[in-house]
Amino acid sequence: MRAKREQLVEYKYFKHKTISESSLLRVYCAGKLRFLRIGVNRMRREGHWMNRRSFLRSTLAAIAASTTGAVARRSAYAALESSFADHEALPAFPENFLFGASTSSVQIEGAAREDGKGESIWDRYASIPGKIADGSTPDIACDSYHRWPDDISLLKQMNLQSYRFSLSWPRVFPQGKGTPNQKGLDHYSRLIDALLAVNIRPLITSYHWDLPQPLEDAGGWPNRDTAGYFADYVGLLARTYGDRVHHWGLMNEPQAFTVVGYGWGTHAPGRADRTLMLRACHTANLAQGLGFRAIKAQNSKLQIGTTYDYDLGRPRTDSEADRAAWERYDAFRNLWFIDPVFTGRYPDAFVDGVPFDAMNFKPGDETTMKVPLDYSGVNFYCGYEYFAVGQKQKLLRGLNAHAETPANKFDYEAVQEVMLWFSKCYQRPIEITECGYNDERDAPGPDGKIHDPMRIEYLHGALTGLRKALLAGANVRSFHVWSLLDNWEWSSGYVPRMGLTYVDYKKKQARILKESGKWYGRVASSREIPNLHEA
Ligand code: FCB
């Protein structure tokens, strides 16, 4: 029997492994799926808790009752239910919908010590023997710091309209604060200009997990001061690039860099301590509020969001205990960083109430955290099952809930549920900032091509689900595949291959567009999802 701790680790990484199994994809691609699987999870809307089922029921009723475009949506929704399996009947994606691809600084840039870049917590963490599965470092990664023109060519080759990438905080501020590094700023300026020159929208994430090591040495995310340094950093970005970049993501998956980095210790900085984890969460929430204001202070028109990795999941059984566990986990997993930002309050995740003292919560924090984000980024890969556990659960003590990826399910319905729920509940648009598929076996075939039919099948399923969610009223304006390139997958090193492009690490990071990249390029230019068999 696996240790509890290992199960927790899998909660994050199982997703990449299990989705590469063909059986799983067949389950969701071939089956006729119910359109909405509506749970009994609670949500907060305008200060009132309401059951997700009643919420969606009332939303759909409101849609049906109106006489304008919403009626069309309601009939589209009804039609959808009856012709669900017939993906060819789906209309093209709207003209203003953006197809894109996604990367992050640590995972692709390399040049870890070049042009004045400072050390990040991932540079430090990867240098500790045994931390990274293949013993690698992000020192070179895809060498995108030098090869970024190749990356832009790939985006163009696929007809993509949006590129979501992150800036490296230690490249901009080697010490995390103080004097910025002009060479780093100039690098990103060139990249942005080159994207705009070929009509590709830059969607910039300010923070994708690479905290400058000096800030970690001063206490890292558990230290409340980090929120202020973060605001200074994003304020500088807005001042420098805000004339050209209109869409900003404050951070990527706050749940990951706080819980996995400080709670489980399997991501940098590798701390495993419940109090540090809770404090890191709270500082991240303060940072969202301060960062939002710092950017708006530069230019109130800039569109600001944060990327969350939602997972509505489902209780493993119908028992009351599993359902309650599911609700608690949902509060911690999905709402812990979004309720504070929209409402200034933490949801009920813990059996004994919110651990305010452990989090170092101070009066007034509820006001600091609360800001009206303009959109939400959503990363989705698959869904989980939730079940009740006893007090022995150390790191998430008090939550008394546990999550595991079911061996043979991709929770394709939950993806639609997230889209609809978020659009209606928070009344904000969604940018899908990541969705992707790992197959470590990707390699050039005898014909020199990279044949990756499973990735095509995965994207076909995800895009079909998304198109249906759009028809049912979800307000989603973009879709970015994770990833543009095979890259350095954090603690898993270079083993996973999630790119639309194959990167040959033995041949100076040479890039070859995979067959899935070509397929996705056709989707992006036609705005239609081609029949799977035409791939
Ligand atoms: C997401 C991360 C991204 C990458 C993918 C596979 O959670 O945001 O950097 O690791 O998973």
Coordinates of N, CA, C and O in Angstrom, one line a residue, residues 130-192:
G130 N 18.8 14.3 -6.3 CA 17.7 13.5 -6.0 C 16.3 14.2 -6.1 O 15.3 13.6 -6.0
K131 N 16.4 15.5 -6.3 CA 15.1 16.2 -6.4 C 14.4 16.1 -7.7 O 13.2 16.2 -7.8
I132 N 15.2 16.0 -8.8 CA 14.6 16.0 -10.1 C 14.7 14.5 -10.7 O 15.8 14.0 -10.6
A133 N 13.7 14.0 -11.2 CA 13.6 12.6 -11.6 C 14.8 12.2 -12.4 O 15.4 11.1 -12.2
D134 N 15.2 12.9 -13.4 CA 16.3 12.5 -14.3 C 17.6 13.2 -13.9 O 18.5 13.2 -14.7
G135 N 17.6 13.9 -12.8 CA 18.9 14.5 -12.3 C 19.2 15.8 -13.1 O 20.3 16.3 -13.0
S136 N 18.2 16.3 -13.9 CA 18.5 17.4 -14.8 C 18.3 18.7 -14.1 O 17.8 18.8 -13.0
T137 N 18.7 19.8 -14.8 CA 18.5 21.2 -14.4 C 17.8 22.0 -15.5 O 17.9 21.5 -16.7
P138 N 17.3 23.1 -15.2 CA 16.7 23.9 -16.3 C 17.7 24.8 -16.9 O 17.4 25.8 -17.6
D139 N 19.0 24.5 -16.7 CA 20.1 25.4 -17.2 C 19.9 25.8 -18.7 O 20.2 26.9 -19.1
I140 N 19.6 24.8 -19.5 CA 19.5 25.0 -20.9 C 18.0 24.9 -21.4 O 17.6 25.7 -22.2
A141 N 17.3 23.9 -20.9 CA 15.9 23.7 -21.2 C 15.7 23.7 -22.7 O 16.4 23.0 -23.4
C142 N 14.8 24.5 -23.3 CA 14.7 24.6 -24.8 C 15.5 25.7 -25.4 O 15.4 25.9 -26.6
D143 N 16.3 26.3 -24.6 CA 17.2 27.4 -25.0 C 16.4 28.5 -25.7 O 16.9 29.2 -26.6
S144 N 15.2 28.7 -25.2 CA 14.4 29.7 -25.9 C 14.9 31.1 -25.6 O 14.5 32.1 -26.4
Y145 N 15.7 31.3 -24.6 CA 16.3 32.7 -24.5 C 17.0 33.1 -25.7 O 17.0 34.2 -26.1
H146 N 17.6 32.1 -26.4 CA 18.3 32.4 -27.7 C 17.4 32.0 -28.9 O 17.5 32.7 -29.9
R147 N 16.6 31.0 -28.7 CA 15.9 30.5 -29.9 C 14.5 31.0 -30.0 O 13.7 30.4 -30.7
W148 N 14.2 32.1 -29.3 CA 12.8 32.5 -29.4 C 12.3 32.9 -30.8 O 11.1 32.7 -31.0
P149 N 13.1 33.3 -31.7 CA 12.6 33.5 -33.0 C 12.0 32.2 -33.6 O 11.0 32.2 -34.4
D150 N 12.7 31.1 -33.3 CA 12.2 29.8 -33.8 C 10.8 29.5 -33.2 O 9.9 28.9 -33.8
D151 N 10.7 29.8 -31.9 CA 9.4 29.6 -31.2 C 8.3 30.4 -31.9 O 7.1 29.9 -32.1
I152 N 8.6 31.6 -32.3 CA 7.6 32.5 -32.9 C 7.2 31.9 -34.3 O 6.1 31.8 -34.7
S153 N 8.3 31.3 -35.0 CA 8.0 30.7 -36.3 C 7.0 29.5 -36.1 O 6.1 29.3 -36.9
L154 N 7.2 28.8 -35.0 CA 6.3 27.6 -34.8 C 4.9 28.1 -34.6 O 3.9 27.5 -35.1
L155 N 4.8 29.1 -33.8 CA 3.4 29.7 -33.5 C 2.8 30.1 -34.8 O 1.6 29.8 -35.1
K156 N 3.6 30.7 -35.7 CA 3.1 31.2 -37.0 C 2.7 30.0 -37.9 O 1.6 30.0 -38.5
Q157 N 3.6 29.0 -37.9 CA 3.3 27.8 -38.7 C 2.0 27.2 -38.3 O 1.3 26.6 -39.1
M158 N 1.6 27.3 -37.0 CA 0.3 26.7 -36.6 C -0.8 27.7 -36.7 O -1.9 27.4 -36.2
N159 N -0.6 28.8 -37.2 CA -1.6 29.9 -37.4 C -2.2 30.3 -36.0 O -3.4 30.6 -35.9
L160 N -1.4 30.3 -35.0 CA -1.9 30.6 -33.7 C -2.0 32.1 -33.5 O -1.2 32.9 -34.0
Q161 N -3.0 32.5 -32.7 CA -3.3 33.9 -32.5 C -2.9 34.4 -31.1 O -3.0 35.6 -30.9
S162 N -2.5 33.5 -30.2 CA -2.2 34.0 -28.9 C -1.0 33.1 -28.3 O -1.0 31.9 -28.6
Y163 N -0.1 33.7 -27.6 CA 1.0 33.0 -27.0 C 1.0 33.4 -25.5 O 1.2 34.5 -25.1
R164 N 0.8 32.4 -24.7 CA 0.8 32.6 -23.3 C 2.2 32.1 -22.7 O 2.6 30.9 -22.9
F165 N 3.0 33.0 -22.2 CA 4.3 32.7 -21.7 C 4.5 33.5 -20.4 O 3.7 34.4 -20.1
S166 N 5.5 33.1 -19.6 CA 5.8 33.8 -18.4 C 7.1 34.5 -18.4 O 8.0 34.2 -19.2
L167 N 7.2 35.6 -17.6 CA 8.5 36.3 -17.4 C 9.2 35.8 -16.2 O 8.5 35.4 -15.2
S168 N 10.5 35.8 -16.2 CA 11.2 35.3 -15.1 C 11.5 36.4 -14.1 O 12.2 37.4 -14.5
W169 N 10.9 36.3 -13.0 CA 11.1 37.4 -11.9 C 12.6 37.6 -11.7 O 13.1 38.7 -11.7
P170 N 13.5 36.5 -11.5 CA 14.9 36.8 -11.3 C 15.6 37.3 -12.5 O 16.8 37.7 -12.4
R171 N 15.0 37.2 -13.7 CA 15.7 37.8 -14.8 C 15.5 39.3 -14.8 O 16.3 40.1 -15.3
V172 N 14.3 39.6 -14.3 CA 13.9 41.1 -14.2 C 14.5 41.7 -13.0 O 15.1 42.8 -13.1
F173 N 14.4 41.0 -11.9 CA 15.0 41.5 -10.6 C 15.9 40.4 -10.1 O 15.4 39.5 -9.3
P174 N 17.2 40.4 -10.3 CA 18.0 39.3 -9.9 C 18.0 39.1 -8.4 O 18.1 38.0 -7.9
Q175 N 17.8 40.2 -7.6 CA 17.7 40.0 -6.2 C 16.2 39.9 -5.7 O 15.9 39.9 -4.5
G176 N 15.3 39.9 -6.7 CA 13.9 39.9 -6.3 C 13.3 41.3 -6.1 O 12.1 41.5 -6.2
K177 N 14.1 42.2 -5.9 CA 13.7 43.6 -5.6 C 14.9 44.5 -5.9 O 16.0 44.0 -6.3
G178 N 14.7 45.8 -5.7 CA 15.8 46.7 -5.9 C 16.0 47.1 -7.3 O 15.1 47.6 -8.0
T179 N 17.2 46.9 -7.9 CA 17.5 47.4 -9.2 C 17.2 46.4 -10.3 O 17.6 45.2 -10.2
P180 N 16.4 46.7 -11.2 CA 16.0 45.8 -12.3 C 17.2 45.5 -13.2 O 18.1 46.3 -13.4
N181 N 17.1 44.4 -13.9 CA 18.2 44.0 -14.9 C 17.8 44.4 -16.3 O 16.9 43.8 -16.9
Q182 N 18.4 45.5 -16.8 CA 18.0 46.0 -18.1 C 18.0 45.0 -19.2 O 17.2 44.9 -20.1
K183 N 19.1 44.1 -19.2 CA 19.2 43.2 -20.3 C 18.0 42.2 -20.3 O 17.5 41.8 -21.3
G184 N 17.6 41.8 -19.1 CA 16.4 41.0 -19.0 C 15.1 41.7 -19.5 O 14.4 41.1 -20.3
L185 N 15.0 42.9 -19.1 CA 13.8 43.7 -19.6 C 13.8 43.8 -21.1 O 12.8 43.7 -21.8
D186 N 15.0 44.1 -21.6 CA 15.2 44.2 -23.1 C 14.9 42.9 -23.9 O 14.2 43.0 -24.9
H187 N 15.2 41.8 -23.3 CA 15.0 40.5 -23.9 C 13.5 40.4 -24.1 O 13.0 40.1 -25.2
Y188 N 12.7 40.6 -23.0 CA 11.2 40.4 -23.2 C 10.6 41.5 -24.1 O 9.6 41.2 -24.8
S189 N 11.2 42.6 -24.1 CA 10.7 43.7 -25.0 C 10.8 43.2 -26.5 O 9.9 43.4 -27.3
R190 N 12.0 42.6 -26.8 CA 12.1 42.1 -28.2 C 11.1 41.0 -28.5 O 10.6 41.0 -29.6
L191 N 11.0 40.1 -27.6 CA 10.0 39.0 -27.8 C 8.6 39.6 -28.0 O 7.9 39.2 -28.9
I192 N 8.2 40.5 -27.2 CA 6.8 41.1 -27.3 C 6.7 41.8 -28.7 O 5.7 41.5 -29.4

